[in-house]
Amino acid sequence: MAENSVKLHYNVDASDFTVAGQASGAVKKVLKQLGFSADVIRRVAVAMYECEINMVIHADGGEIDVEITPEKIRMIHKDRGPGIKDIEKAMQEGYSTADEKVRELGFGAGMGLPNMKRYTDEMNISTELEKGTVVDMTVLVK
Amino acid sequence: MSAEKTNLLYHSVCLEQDLCKGCTTCIRLCPTQAIRVQNGKAKIIRERCIDCGECVRRCPYHAKKVVSDGFDALSQYKYNIALVAPAFCGQFSKATDINVILTGLKKTGFDDVFEVARGAEVITQKTREILAEKKNDKPIISSACPAVVRLIAVRFPSLSENVIPLTSPMEVAAQMARKEAREKTGLSDSEIGTFFISPCPAKVTAVKQPLALQKSDVSGVISVKDVYIRLAHTLSGMTEVEKLSVAGRDGVRWARSGGEAEALGIKNYIAVDGIHNVIKILEELEDEKLKNIDYIEALACVSGCTGGPLNVENEFIANSRIRNITEDMENAQVKADEDISLFWDKKVDYQPFSPLDSDMGEAMRKMALLEEIYQRLPQLDCGSCGSPTCREFAEDIVRGKAQEKDCIFRLREKIEMLAKEITEISKMINE
């Protein structure tokens, strides 16, 4: 179904909070134009925004690939950051490794990964210390 | 087309063809991307326009006009009441006392005046009750600004449940004024005219074709600028002032941004003004980024209703006056009779911008094409093609409403290519 898909690519700049959210904002607009339901759009926007913010806070930015088909929306976030030491801990609500500076900005509440999990139907994380992390999320259209 | 479908099609904002120079200022400022320039003239896409008046305010050639009623409309009724919004009282430097404005306005041709601030007080009270009963953590969005309610209808239908289904202070005031007038004069309802003095086109539309009411109780809308000179003359020669104002502080402070929310006496609220700022907040709300917020006051004009495009006075000066007027004011005793209806009585037909195609597979194909075209465009958002941005232009192309050659940069490239080809061909011929 190659013709029935839309592929989008975004670069996420490092350590710039003012531009974080641009990719998720752009995807939201595309999904609206394609006629997806409000629920699907919200889930994609929230999960993607959380991931985008993580890329800015923890990893020096990265790249996002989005593939949209009528059945599902898949978002692959790749960064070149420090990797996640303990994924199990990172998935716990309230657990955060964000530093004081980031918390002062209102981020780093330890809800990022748990929220991504909650809003998506599939989520796979592959991470390697000092190399980077790939977060692969899918929202199914039901 | 159903009756509801035509709902968003009436517009008070219109184009004055002769004055429009096709300069493209308006297309880039329109918050719903509802304007295109085609064949040298601006064209408003009716399904998208929310009558916020941003283009009326910004057009350098004053080519956007607002169709409202004139004073001659008063002749249709035996008894006419001016509905005066609190923001109107900030228009005149002489008005340190609301009674001066009300007395003057009455002399311009009305039988009576009624303060919309009184309607605002009733809405404030009802909103407090609703907030007290609220059980979920969804923020309530004010429905006071008709441009914002329309914005939500076309751009944020997913937030429709957040909008408080209350009618506007203007409608409440109209009902109260009518009731008082019937009791006072013995006239029937159809013999009484209620005229709102409006700072904005959105209020005109809200009366002519209400989004959430079967019918407006306001008979007509006269713009502030049409009243201004008449009243200014009257005020200069006026010696006696009638005591007409009964509204209190909570009602009058609705005039400026923040006033409506302050009157509620709650802590966790956002008061946002200016339509582009409102969009940012609604995006945040849609993405679930707003936490611990109970109420959102959202006004299309910067500074609130004092910033309406039909006003004469600078909005910051007007707000300063409103602040001075309300500073020492007491709150009024608010009581709305049972027969004054406060809730919407019609289901709002939310009409989001239509997707690229009703068939999603086809929409996907068009989206891929849109992306492809967009990558070819200069991405300068210069507006020369008549669309607000290169992206909107690419969308217009796939929707069949524009052609790639409308882009001056693409056209230049094509001409260059053609010129090269001709040179090559002529070389071949000569060889």
Coordinates of C-alpha atoms in Angstrom, one line a residue:
Chain A
M1 CA 0.0 0.0 0.0
A2 CA 2.9 2.3 -0.8
E3 CA 0.7 4.9 -2.5
N4 CA -1.6 5.0 0.5
S5 CA 1.0 6.4 2.9
V6 CA 2.5 9.7 3.8
K7 CA 6.1 9.8 5.0
L8 CA 7.4 12.8 6.9
H9 CA 10.8 13.6 8.3
Y10 CA 11.9 16.1 10.9
N11 CA 15.1 17.2 12.5
V12 CA 14.9 18.1 16.1
D13 CA 17.4 20.8 17.2
A14 CA 19.3 20.3 20.4
S15 CA 18.6 22.2 23.6
D16 CA 16.2 24.6 22.2
F17 CA 12.9 24.5 24.1
T18 CA 11.4 27.3 21.9
V19 CA 11.3 25.0 18.9
A20 CA 10.5 21.8 20.7
G21 CA 7.0 20.8 19.6
Q22 CA 7.3 22.0 16.1
A23 CA 7.4 18.5 14.6
S24 CA 4.4 17.3 16.6
G25 CA 2.6 20.5 15.7
A26 CA 3.2 20.0 12.0
V27 CA 2.1 16.3 12.2
K28 CA -1.1 17.4 13.9
K29 CA -1.9 19.7 11.1
V30 CA -1.2 17.0 8.5
L31 CA -3.5 14.5 10.3
K32 CA -6.3 17.1 10.5
Q33 CA -5.9 17.6 6.7
L34 CA -6.1 13.9 6.2
G35 CA -9.3 13.6 8.1
F36 CA -8.3 11.5 11.1
S37 CA -10.5 11.6 14.2
A38 CA -9.8 14.0 17.0
D39 CA -8.9 11.2 19.4
V40 CA -6.2 9.8 17.1
I41 CA -4.8 13.2 16.4
R42 CA -4.6 14.0 20.2
R43 CA -2.9 10.7 21.0
V44 CA -0.3 11.2 18.3
A45 CA 0.3 14.8 19.2
V46 CA 0.7 14.2 22.9
A47 CA 3.0 11.1 22.5
M48 CA 5.1 12.8 19.9
Y49 CA 5.5 16.0 21.8
E50 CA 6.6 14.1 24.9
C51 CA 9.2 12.3 22.8
E52 CA 10.3 15.5 21.1
I53 CA 10.9 17.2 24.5
N54 CA 12.9 14.2 25.7
M55 CA 15.1 14.5 22.7
V56 CA 15.8 18.1 23.5
I57 CA 16.3 17.5 27.3
H58 CA 18.3 14.4 27.3
A59 CA 19.8 13.8 23.9
D60 CA 21.3 16.5 21.6
G61 CA 18.3 16.5 19.5
G62 CA 17.8 13.9 16.7
E63 CA 15.5 12.9 13.9
I64 CA 11.9 11.9 13.6
D65 CA 10.3 9.8 10.9
V66 CA 6.6 9.5 10.7
E67 CA 4.7 7.1 8.5
I68 CA 1.0 7.6 8.1
T69 CA -1.4 5.1 6.6
P70 CA -5.2 4.9 7.0
E71 CA -4.7 2.1 9.5
K72 CA -1.9 3.4 11.7
I73 CA 0.5 6.2 12.4
R74 CA 4.1 5.1 13.2
M75 CA 6.6 7.5 14.7
I76 CA 10.3 6.7 15.0
H77 CA 12.4 9.0 17.1
K78 CA 16.1 8.5 16.8
D79 CA 18.6 10.4 18.9
R80 CA 22.3 10.4 19.5
G81 CA 22.0 10.9 23.2
P82 CA 23.4 9.1 26.3
G83 CA 21.0 6.2 26.1
I84 CA 18.6 5.1 28.9
K85 CA 20.4 3.3 31.7
D86 CA 17.4 1.6 33.2
I87 CA 14.3 1.4 31.0
E88 CA 12.2 -0.2 33.7
K89 CA 12.8 2.7 36.0
A90 CA 12.3 5.2 33.2
M91 CA 8.9 3.8 32.6
Q92 CA 7.8 4.4 36.2
E93 CA 5.7 7.5 36.7
G94 CA 7.6 10.3 38.4
Y95 CA 11.0 8.9 37.8
S96 CA 13.3 11.4 36.1
T97 CA 16.9 12.0 35.5
A98 CA 16.4 15.6 34.3
D99 CA 18.6 18.1 36.0
E100 CA 17.5 21.1 38.1
K101 CA 17.7 23.6 35.2
V102 CA 15.3 21.5 33.2
R103 CA 12.9 21.0 36.1
E104 CA 12.8 24.7 36.8
L105 CA 11.5 25.1 33.3
G106 CA 8.6 22.9 34.2
F107 CA 9.8 19.8 32.4
G108 CA 11.3 16.6 33.8
A109 CA 8.3 15.5 35.9
G110 CA 9.0 11.9 35.1
M111 CA 5.8 11.5 33.0
G112 CA 7.3 11.4 29.6
L113 CA 7.7 7.7 28.8
P114 CA 4.7 6.6 30.9
N115 CA 2.5 9.1 28.9
M116 CA 4.0 7.9 25.6
K117 CA 3.1 4.4 26.5
R118 CA -0.4 5.4 27.6
Y119 CA -1.2 7.3 24.4
T120 CA 0.1 4.8 21.9
D121 CA -0.8 1.2 21.1
E122 CA 2.7 0.0 20.5
M123 CA 5.9 1.3 21.9
N124 CA 9.4 -0.2 21.5
I125 CA 12.6 1.3 22.9
S126 CA 16.0 0.3 21.8
T127 CA 18.8 2.0 23.6
E128 CA 22.6 1.8 23.8
L129 CA 24.6 3.7 26.4
E130 CA 26.6 6.6 24.9
K131 CA 25.2 5.8 21.5
G132 CA 21.6 6.8 21.5
T133 CA 18.0 5.7 21.7
V134 CA 15.3 4.8 19.3
V135 CA 11.7 5.2 20.4
D136 CA 9.3 3.5 18.0
M137 CA 5.6 4.3 18.6
T138 CA 2.5 3.3 16.8
V139 CA -1.1 4.6 17.2
L140 CA -3.6 2.4 15.6
V141 CA -6.7 3.8 13.9
K142 CA -9.7 1.9 15.2
Chain B
M1 CA -27.6 22.4 2.2
S2 CA -29.2 22.2 5.6
A3 CA -30.0 25.3 7.7
E4 CA -27.1 24.5 10.0
K5 CA -24.7 24.3 7.1
T6 CA -25.4 27.9 6.2
N7 CA -24.6 28.8 9.7
L8 CA -21.1 29.9 9.1
L9 CA -21.8 31.4 5.7
Y10 CA -23.3 34.7 6.8
H11 CA -20.6 37.3 7.3
S12 CA -20.5 40.8 8.5
V13 CA -17.0 41.2 7.1
C14 CA -17.0 42.0 3.4
L15 CA -14.6 43.2 0.8
E16 CA -14.8 46.7 -0.8
Q17 CA -13.7 45.6 -4.3
D18 CA -12.7 49.0 -5.5
L19 CA -10.5 49.8 -2.5
C20 CA -8.6 46.5 -2.5
K21 CA -5.2 46.7 -4.1
G22 CA -4.4 43.0 -3.8
C23 CA -1.5 43.8 -1.5
T24 CA -1.6 40.4 0.4
T25 CA -1.4 42.0 3.9
C26 CA -4.6 40.4 5.0
I27 CA -3.9 36.9 3.8
R28 CA -0.9 36.6 6.1
L29 CA -2.7 38.0 9.2
C30 CA -5.9 36.0 8.9
P31 CA -6.0 33.5 11.8
T32 CA -8.0 30.9 9.9
Q33 CA -6.2 31.4 6.5
A34 CA -9.5 32.4 5.1
I35 CA -8.3 34.9 2.5
R36 CA -6.7 34.5 -0.9
V37 CA -5.7 37.1 -3.4
Q38 CA -7.0 36.1 -6.8
N39 CA -6.8 38.2 -9.9
G40 CA -5.5 41.1 -7.9
K41 CA -8.3 41.2 -5.3
A42 CA -8.8 39.6 -1.9
K43 CA -11.3 36.9 -1.7
I44 CA -12.8 35.7 1.6
I45 CA -13.4 31.9 1.9
R46 CA -16.7 32.0 3.6
E47 CA -16.5 28.5 5.3
R48 CA -13.3 29.6 7.0
C49 CA -14.0 33.2 8.0
I50 CA -14.9 33.7 11.7
D51 CA -15.6 37.5 11.4
C52 CA -12.9 38.3 13.9
G53 CA -12.1 41.5 12.1
E54 CA -8.3 41.1 12.1
C55 CA -8.3 42.0 8.4
V56 CA -10.6 45.0 9.0
R57 CA -8.0 46.3 11.5
R58 CA -5.0 45.6 9.4
C59 CA -6.0 46.4 5.8
P60 CA -3.8 49.5 4.8
Y61 CA -6.5 50.5 2.2
H62 CA -9.5 50.1 4.4
A63 CA -10.9 47.7 1.9
K64 CA -12.5 45.4 4.5
K65 CA -15.8 46.7 5.7
V66 CA -18.3 45.6 8.3
V67 CA -21.9 45.6 7.3
S68 CA -24.0 46.8 10.3
D69 CA -27.3 48.6 10.8
G70 CA -27.7 52.4 10.7
F71 CA -29.8 54.6 12.8
D72 CA -32.7 54.4 10.3
A73 CA -33.3 50.9 11.5
L74 CA -34.8 52.5 14.7
S75 CA -37.8 53.6 12.7
Q76 CA -39.2 50.1 12.6
Y77 CA -40.0 50.1 16.3
K78 CA -42.1 52.2 18.6
Y79 CA -39.6 52.1 21.5
N80 CA -35.9 51.7 21.0
I81 CA -33.3 50.7 23.6
A82 CA -29.5 51.0 23.2
L83 CA -27.6 48.1 24.6
V84 CA -24.4 49.6 25.8
A85 CA -21.4 47.3 26.4
P86 CA -19.0 48.4 29.2
A87 CA -16.2 48.7 26.6
F88 CA -18.1 51.5 25.0
C89 CA -17.6 53.6 28.1
G90 CA -13.8 53.7 27.5
Q91 CA -14.3 55.5 24.2
F92 CA -14.7 59.0 25.5
S93 CA -12.2 61.1 27.5
K94 CA -15.1 62.9 29.2
A95 CA -16.6 59.7 30.6
T96 CA -15.3 59.4 34.1
D97 CA -18.9 58.5 34.9
I98 CA -20.8 55.9 33.0
N99 CA -24.0 58.0 33.5
V100 CA -22.5 60.7 31.2
I101 CA -22.3 58.2 28.3
L102 CA -25.7 56.7 29.0
T103 CA -27.4 60.1 29.2
G104 CA -25.7 61.2 26.0
L105 CA -26.5 58.0 24.1
K106 CA -30.2 58.3 25.0
K107 CA -30.2 61.8 23.5
T108 CA -28.9 60.5 20.2
G109 CA -32.3 58.9 19.4
F110 CA -33.0 56.1 21.8
D111 CA -35.9 55.9 24.2
D112 CA -33.9 54.1 26.8
V113 CA -30.5 52.6 27.4
F114 CA -29.6 49.3 29.0
E115 CA -26.1 48.3 30.3
V116 CA -24.8 45.0 28.9
A117 CA -22.7 44.9 32.0
R118 CA -25.8 43.8 33.8
G119 CA -26.1 40.8 31.5
A120 CA -22.4 40.1 32.2
E121 CA -23.1 40.1 35.9
V122 CA -25.8 37.4 35.4
I123 CA -23.4 35.3 33.3
T124 CA -20.7 35.7 35.9
Q125 CA -23.0 34.4 38.6
K126 CA -24.2 31.5 36.5
T127 CA -20.6 30.6 35.5
R128 CA -19.6 30.6 39.2
E129 CA -22.4 28.1 39.9
I130 CA -21.2 25.9 36.9
L131 CA -17.6 26.0 38.1
A132 CA -18.6 25.0 41.6
E133 CA -20.4 21.9 40.3
K134 CA -17.7 21.0 37.8
K135 CA -16.4 17.5 38.5
N136 CA -13.9 16.8 35.8
D137 CA -10.5 18.5 35.3
K138 CA -11.4 19.8 31.8
P139 CA -10.9 23.6 31.7
I140 CA -14.1 25.5 30.8
I141 CA -13.7 27.9 27.9
S142 CA -15.7 31.1 28.0
S143 CA -18.3 31.5 25.2
A144 CA -18.5 35.3 25.6
C145 CA -16.5 36.2 22.5
P146 CA -18.4 35.1 19.4
A147 CA -15.2 35.1 17.2
V148 CA -13.6 32.6 19.6
V149 CA -16.7 30.4 19.6
R150 CA -16.6 30.4 15.8
L151 CA -12.8 29.7 15.8
I152 CA -13.4 26.6 17.9
A153 CA -16.2 25.5 15.5
V154 CA -13.9 25.6 12.5
R155 CA -10.5 24.9 13.9
F156 CA -10.8 23.2 17.2
P157 CA -14.0 21.0 17.1
S158 CA -12.3 18.6 19.5
L159 CA -12.6 21.3 22.2
S160 CA -16.4 21.8 21.7
E161 CA -17.2 20.2 24.9
N162 CA -15.0 22.6 26.8
V163 CA -17.1 25.6 25.7
I164 CA -19.6 26.8 28.3
P165 CA -23.0 26.6 26.7
L166 CA -24.1 30.0 28.0
T167 CA -25.5 32.8 25.9
S168 CA -23.7 36.1 25.8
P169 CA -24.1 39.1 28.2
M170 CA -25.5 41.0 25.1
E171 CA -28.3 38.4 24.7
V172 CA -29.1 38.4 28.5
A173 CA -29.1 42.2 28.5
A174 CA -31.5 42.2 25.5
Q175 CA -33.9 39.9 27.2
M176 CA -33.8 41.9 30.4
A177 CA -34.2 45.2 28.6
R178 CA -37.2 43.9 26.6
K179 CA -38.9 42.7 29.8
E180 CA -38.4 46.0 31.6
A181 CA -39.6 47.9 28.5
R182 CA -42.8 45.7 28.2
E183 CA -43.6 46.3 31.8
K184 CA -42.9 50.0 31.6
T185 CA -44.6 50.9 28.4
G186 CA -47.2 48.1 27.9
L187 CA -46.0 47.6 24.3
S188 CA -45.7 44.2 22.8
D189 CA -42.3 42.6 22.2
S190 CA -42.4 43.2 18.4
E191 CA -42.8 46.9 19.0
I192 CA -39.6 47.1 21.0
G193 CA -36.2 47.5 19.3
T194 CA -33.0 46.6 21.0
F195 CA -29.8 47.9 19.4
F196 CA -26.4 46.7 20.4
I197 CA -23.6 49.3 20.0
S198 CA -20.9 47.0 18.7
P199 CA -17.1 47.2 18.8
C200 CA -16.7 44.3 16.5
P201 CA -18.0 42.4 13.4
A202 CA -18.3 39.1 15.3
K203 CA -21.1 40.6 17.4
V204 CA -22.9 41.7 14.2
T205 CA -22.7 38.1 12.9
A206 CA -23.7 36.7 16.3
V207 CA -27.0 38.7 16.1
K208 CA -27.7 38.2 12.3
Q209 CA -27.0 34.5 12.4
P210 CA -26.4 33.2 15.9
L211 CA -24.3 30.0 16.1
A212 CA -26.0 28.5 19.2
L213 CA -29.4 30.3 19.5
Q214 CA -32.6 29.9 17.5
K215 CA -33.0 33.6 17.4
S216 CA -31.3 36.7 18.8
D217 CA -33.2 39.0 21.1
V218 CA -31.2 41.9 19.6
S219 CA -33.0 43.7 16.8
G220 CA -30.0 45.4 15.2
V221 CA -26.4 46.2 15.6
I222 CA -24.9 49.7 15.2
S223 CA -21.2 50.0 15.1
V224 CA -19.3 52.1 17.6
K225 CA -17.8 54.3 14.9
D226 CA -21.2 55.2 13.5
V227 CA -22.4 56.3 17.0
Y228 CA -19.2 58.0 18.0
I229 CA -19.5 61.4 16.2
R230 CA -23.2 61.8 17.0
L231 CA -22.5 61.1 20.6
A232 CA -19.4 63.3 20.7
H233 CA -21.5 66.3 19.6
T234 CA -24.2 65.5 22.1
L235 CA -21.7 65.2 24.9
S236 CA -20.1 68.5 24.2
G237 CA -23.3 70.4 24.7
M238 CA -24.7 68.3 27.5
T239 CA -25.3 69.9 30.9
E240 CA -27.5 67.6 32.9
V241 CA -26.6 64.0 33.6
E242 CA -29.3 61.4 34.4
K243 CA -28.6 58.7 36.9
L244 CA -29.0 55.7 34.7
S245 CA -26.2 53.3 35.5
V246 CA -27.0 50.4 37.8
A247 CA -24.3 47.9 36.8
G248 CA -21.6 47.1 39.3
R249 CA -17.9 46.4 39.2
D250 CA -18.0 42.8 38.2
G251 CA -20.0 43.6 35.1
V252 CA -18.2 46.7 33.9
R253 CA -14.7 45.1 34.2
W254 CA -15.7 42.6 31.5
A255 CA -14.8 45.5 29.2
R256 CA -11.1 44.8 29.3
S257 CA -9.2 41.5 29.0
G258 CA -8.9 39.7 32.3
G259 CA -12.0 41.4 33.8
E260 CA -14.4 38.6 33.0
A261 CA -12.1 36.0 34.7
E262 CA -11.3 38.3 37.7
A263 CA -15.1 38.7 38.3
L264 CA -15.4 35.0 38.9
G265 CA -13.2 35.2 41.9
I266 CA -11.3 32.0 41.1
K267 CA -7.6 31.2 41.1
N268 CA -6.7 28.8 38.3
Y269 CA -7.6 30.7 35.1
I270 CA -6.0 31.9 31.9
A271 CA -7.1 35.2 30.4
V272 CA -5.9 35.3 26.8
D273 CA -6.5 38.1 24.3
G274 CA -5.7 38.6 20.6
I275 CA -6.9 35.9 18.2
H276 CA -3.4 34.5 17.5
N277 CA -2.7 34.2 21.2
V278 CA -6.0 32.5 21.6
I279 CA -5.0 29.9 19.0
K280 CA -1.8 29.2 20.8
I281 CA -3.6 28.5 24.1
L282 CA -6.2 26.3 22.4
E283 CA -3.4 24.3 20.7
E284 CA -1.9 23.8 24.2
L285 CA -5.3 22.7 25.5
E286 CA -5.8 20.4 22.6
D287 CA -2.4 18.8 23.2
E288 CA -3.2 18.4 26.9
K289 CA -0.4 20.6 28.0
L290 CA -2.6 22.8 30.3
K291 CA -2.7 21.4 33.8
N292 CA -4.7 22.7 36.8
I293 CA -6.7 25.3 34.8
D294 CA -10.4 25.7 35.6
Y295 CA -11.4 28.5 33.3
I296 CA -10.1 30.1 30.1
E297 CA -11.3 33.6 29.2
A298 CA -10.5 34.0 25.5
L299 CA -11.0 37.2 23.6
A300 CA -10.3 37.7 19.9
C301 CA -9.1 41.3 20.3
V302 CA -6.0 42.4 22.0
S303 CA -6.9 44.2 25.3
G304 CA -10.4 42.6 25.1
C305 CA -13.6 44.3 23.8
T306 CA -11.9 47.7 24.1
G307 CA -9.7 46.5 21.3
G308 CA -12.5 45.8 18.9
P309 CA -11.8 47.0 15.3
L310 CA -15.0 49.2 15.2
N311 CA -13.9 51.2 18.2
V312 CA -12.4 54.6 17.8
E313 CA -10.2 55.1 20.8
N314 CA -6.9 53.3 21.3
E315 CA -7.5 50.1 23.3
F316 CA -4.8 50.8 26.0
I317 CA -6.2 54.3 26.7
A318 CA -9.7 52.8 26.8
N319 CA -8.6 50.2 29.3
S320 CA -7.0 52.7 31.5
R321 CA -10.3 54.6 31.7
I322 CA -12.2 51.4 32.4
R323 CA -9.8 50.6 35.2
N324 CA -10.3 54.1 36.7
I325 CA -14.1 53.8 36.4
T326 CA -14.2 50.4 38.1
E327 CA -11.7 51.1 40.8
D328 CA -14.0 52.6 43.4
M329 CA -17.1 50.8 42.1
E330 CA -19.2 48.6 44.3
N331 CA -20.7 45.3 43.1
A332 CA -24.3 45.4 42.2
Q333 CA -27.1 43.1 43.5
V334 CA -27.5 40.7 40.6
K335 CA -30.8 39.0 40.0
A336 CA -32.0 37.5 36.7
D337 CA -35.7 36.5 36.6
E338 CA -36.5 32.9 35.9
D339 CA -37.8 33.6 32.4
I340 CA -34.5 35.0 31.2
S341 CA -32.8 32.2 29.4
L342 CA -29.1 31.8 29.9
F343 CA -28.3 28.7 27.9
W344 CA -27.7 28.0 24.3
D345 CA -30.9 26.5 22.7
K346 CA -29.4 25.2 19.5
K347 CA -26.8 22.5 18.9
V348 CA -23.7 24.0 17.4
D349 CA -22.8 22.5 14.1
Y350 CA -19.0 22.2 14.4
Q351 CA -17.6 22.4 10.9
P352 CA -13.9 21.7 10.8
F353 CA -11.9 22.6 7.7
S354 CA -12.6 19.9 5.3
P355 CA -9.8 17.3 4.8
L356 CA -8.0 17.1 1.5
D357 CA -10.4 14.4 0.4
S358 CA -13.4 12.7 1.9
D359 CA -11.7 9.4 1.0
M360 CA -8.7 8.9 3.2
G361 CA -6.7 6.9 0.7
E362 CA -7.2 9.7 -1.8
A363 CA -6.4 12.3 0.9
M364 CA -3.1 10.5 1.5
R365 CA -2.2 10.6 -2.2
K366 CA -3.0 14.3 -2.2
M367 CA -0.9 14.8 0.9
A368 CA 2.1 13.1 -0.7
L369 CA 1.7 15.3 -3.7
L370 CA 1.3 18.4 -1.4
E371 CA 4.6 17.5 0.3
E372 CA 6.3 17.0 -3.1
I373 CA 5.1 20.4 -4.4
Y374 CA 6.0 22.1 -1.1
Q375 CA 9.6 20.9 -1.4
R376 CA 9.8 22.6 -4.9
L377 CA 8.5 25.9 -3.6
P378 CA 10.9 28.6 -2.3
Q379 CA 9.4 28.4 1.2
L380 CA 9.7 32.1 1.7
D381 CA 6.0 32.6 2.4
C382 CA 6.1 35.8 0.4
G383 CA 2.4 35.7 -0.5
S384 CA 2.9 36.8 -4.1
C385 CA 0.9 33.8 -5.3
G386 CA -2.1 34.9 -3.2
S387 CA -2.0 32.2 -0.6
P388 CA -0.8 32.9 2.9
T389 CA 2.2 30.5 3.0
C390 CA 4.0 28.2 0.6
R391 CA 2.4 25.3 2.4
E392 CA -1.1 26.7 2.1
F393 CA -0.3 27.3 -1.6
A394 CA 0.7 23.7 -2.1
E395 CA -2.6 22.8 -0.4
D396 CA -4.5 25.1 -2.7
I397 CA -2.8 23.4 -5.7
V398 CA -3.8 19.9 -4.7
R399 CA -7.3 21.1 -3.9
G400 CA -7.4 22.4 -7.5
K401 CA -7.7 26.0 -6.4
A402 CA -4.3 27.3 -7.6
Q403 CA -1.7 26.5 -10.2
E404 CA 2.1 26.1 -9.6
K405 CA 2.8 28.8 -12.1
D406 CA 1.1 31.3 -9.7
C407 CA 4.4 31.1 -7.8
I408 CA 6.6 33.8 -9.2
F409 CA 9.7 31.9 -8.4
R410 CA 8.6 28.7 -10.1
L411 CA 7.4 30.7 -13.1
R412 CA 10.9 32.3 -13.3
E413 CA 12.5 28.9 -13.2
K414 CA 10.2 27.7 -15.9
I415 CA 10.9 30.7 -18.2
E416 CA 14.7 30.2 -17.7
M417 CA 14.4 26.5 -18.7
L418 CA 12.3 27.4 -21.7
A419 CA 14.8 30.1 -22.7
K420 CA 17.6 27.6 -22.5
E421 CA 15.7 25.1 -24.6
I422 CA 15.0 27.7 -27.2
T423 CA 18.6 28.7 -27.4
E424 CA 19.6 25.0 -27.8
I425 CA 17.0 24.4 -30.5
S426 CA 18.1 27.5 -32.4
K427 CA 21.8 26.3 -32.1
M428 CA 20.7 22.9 -33.5
I429 CA 18.9 24.6 -36.4
N430 CA 22.0 26.7 -37.2
E431 CA 24.4 23.8 -37.1

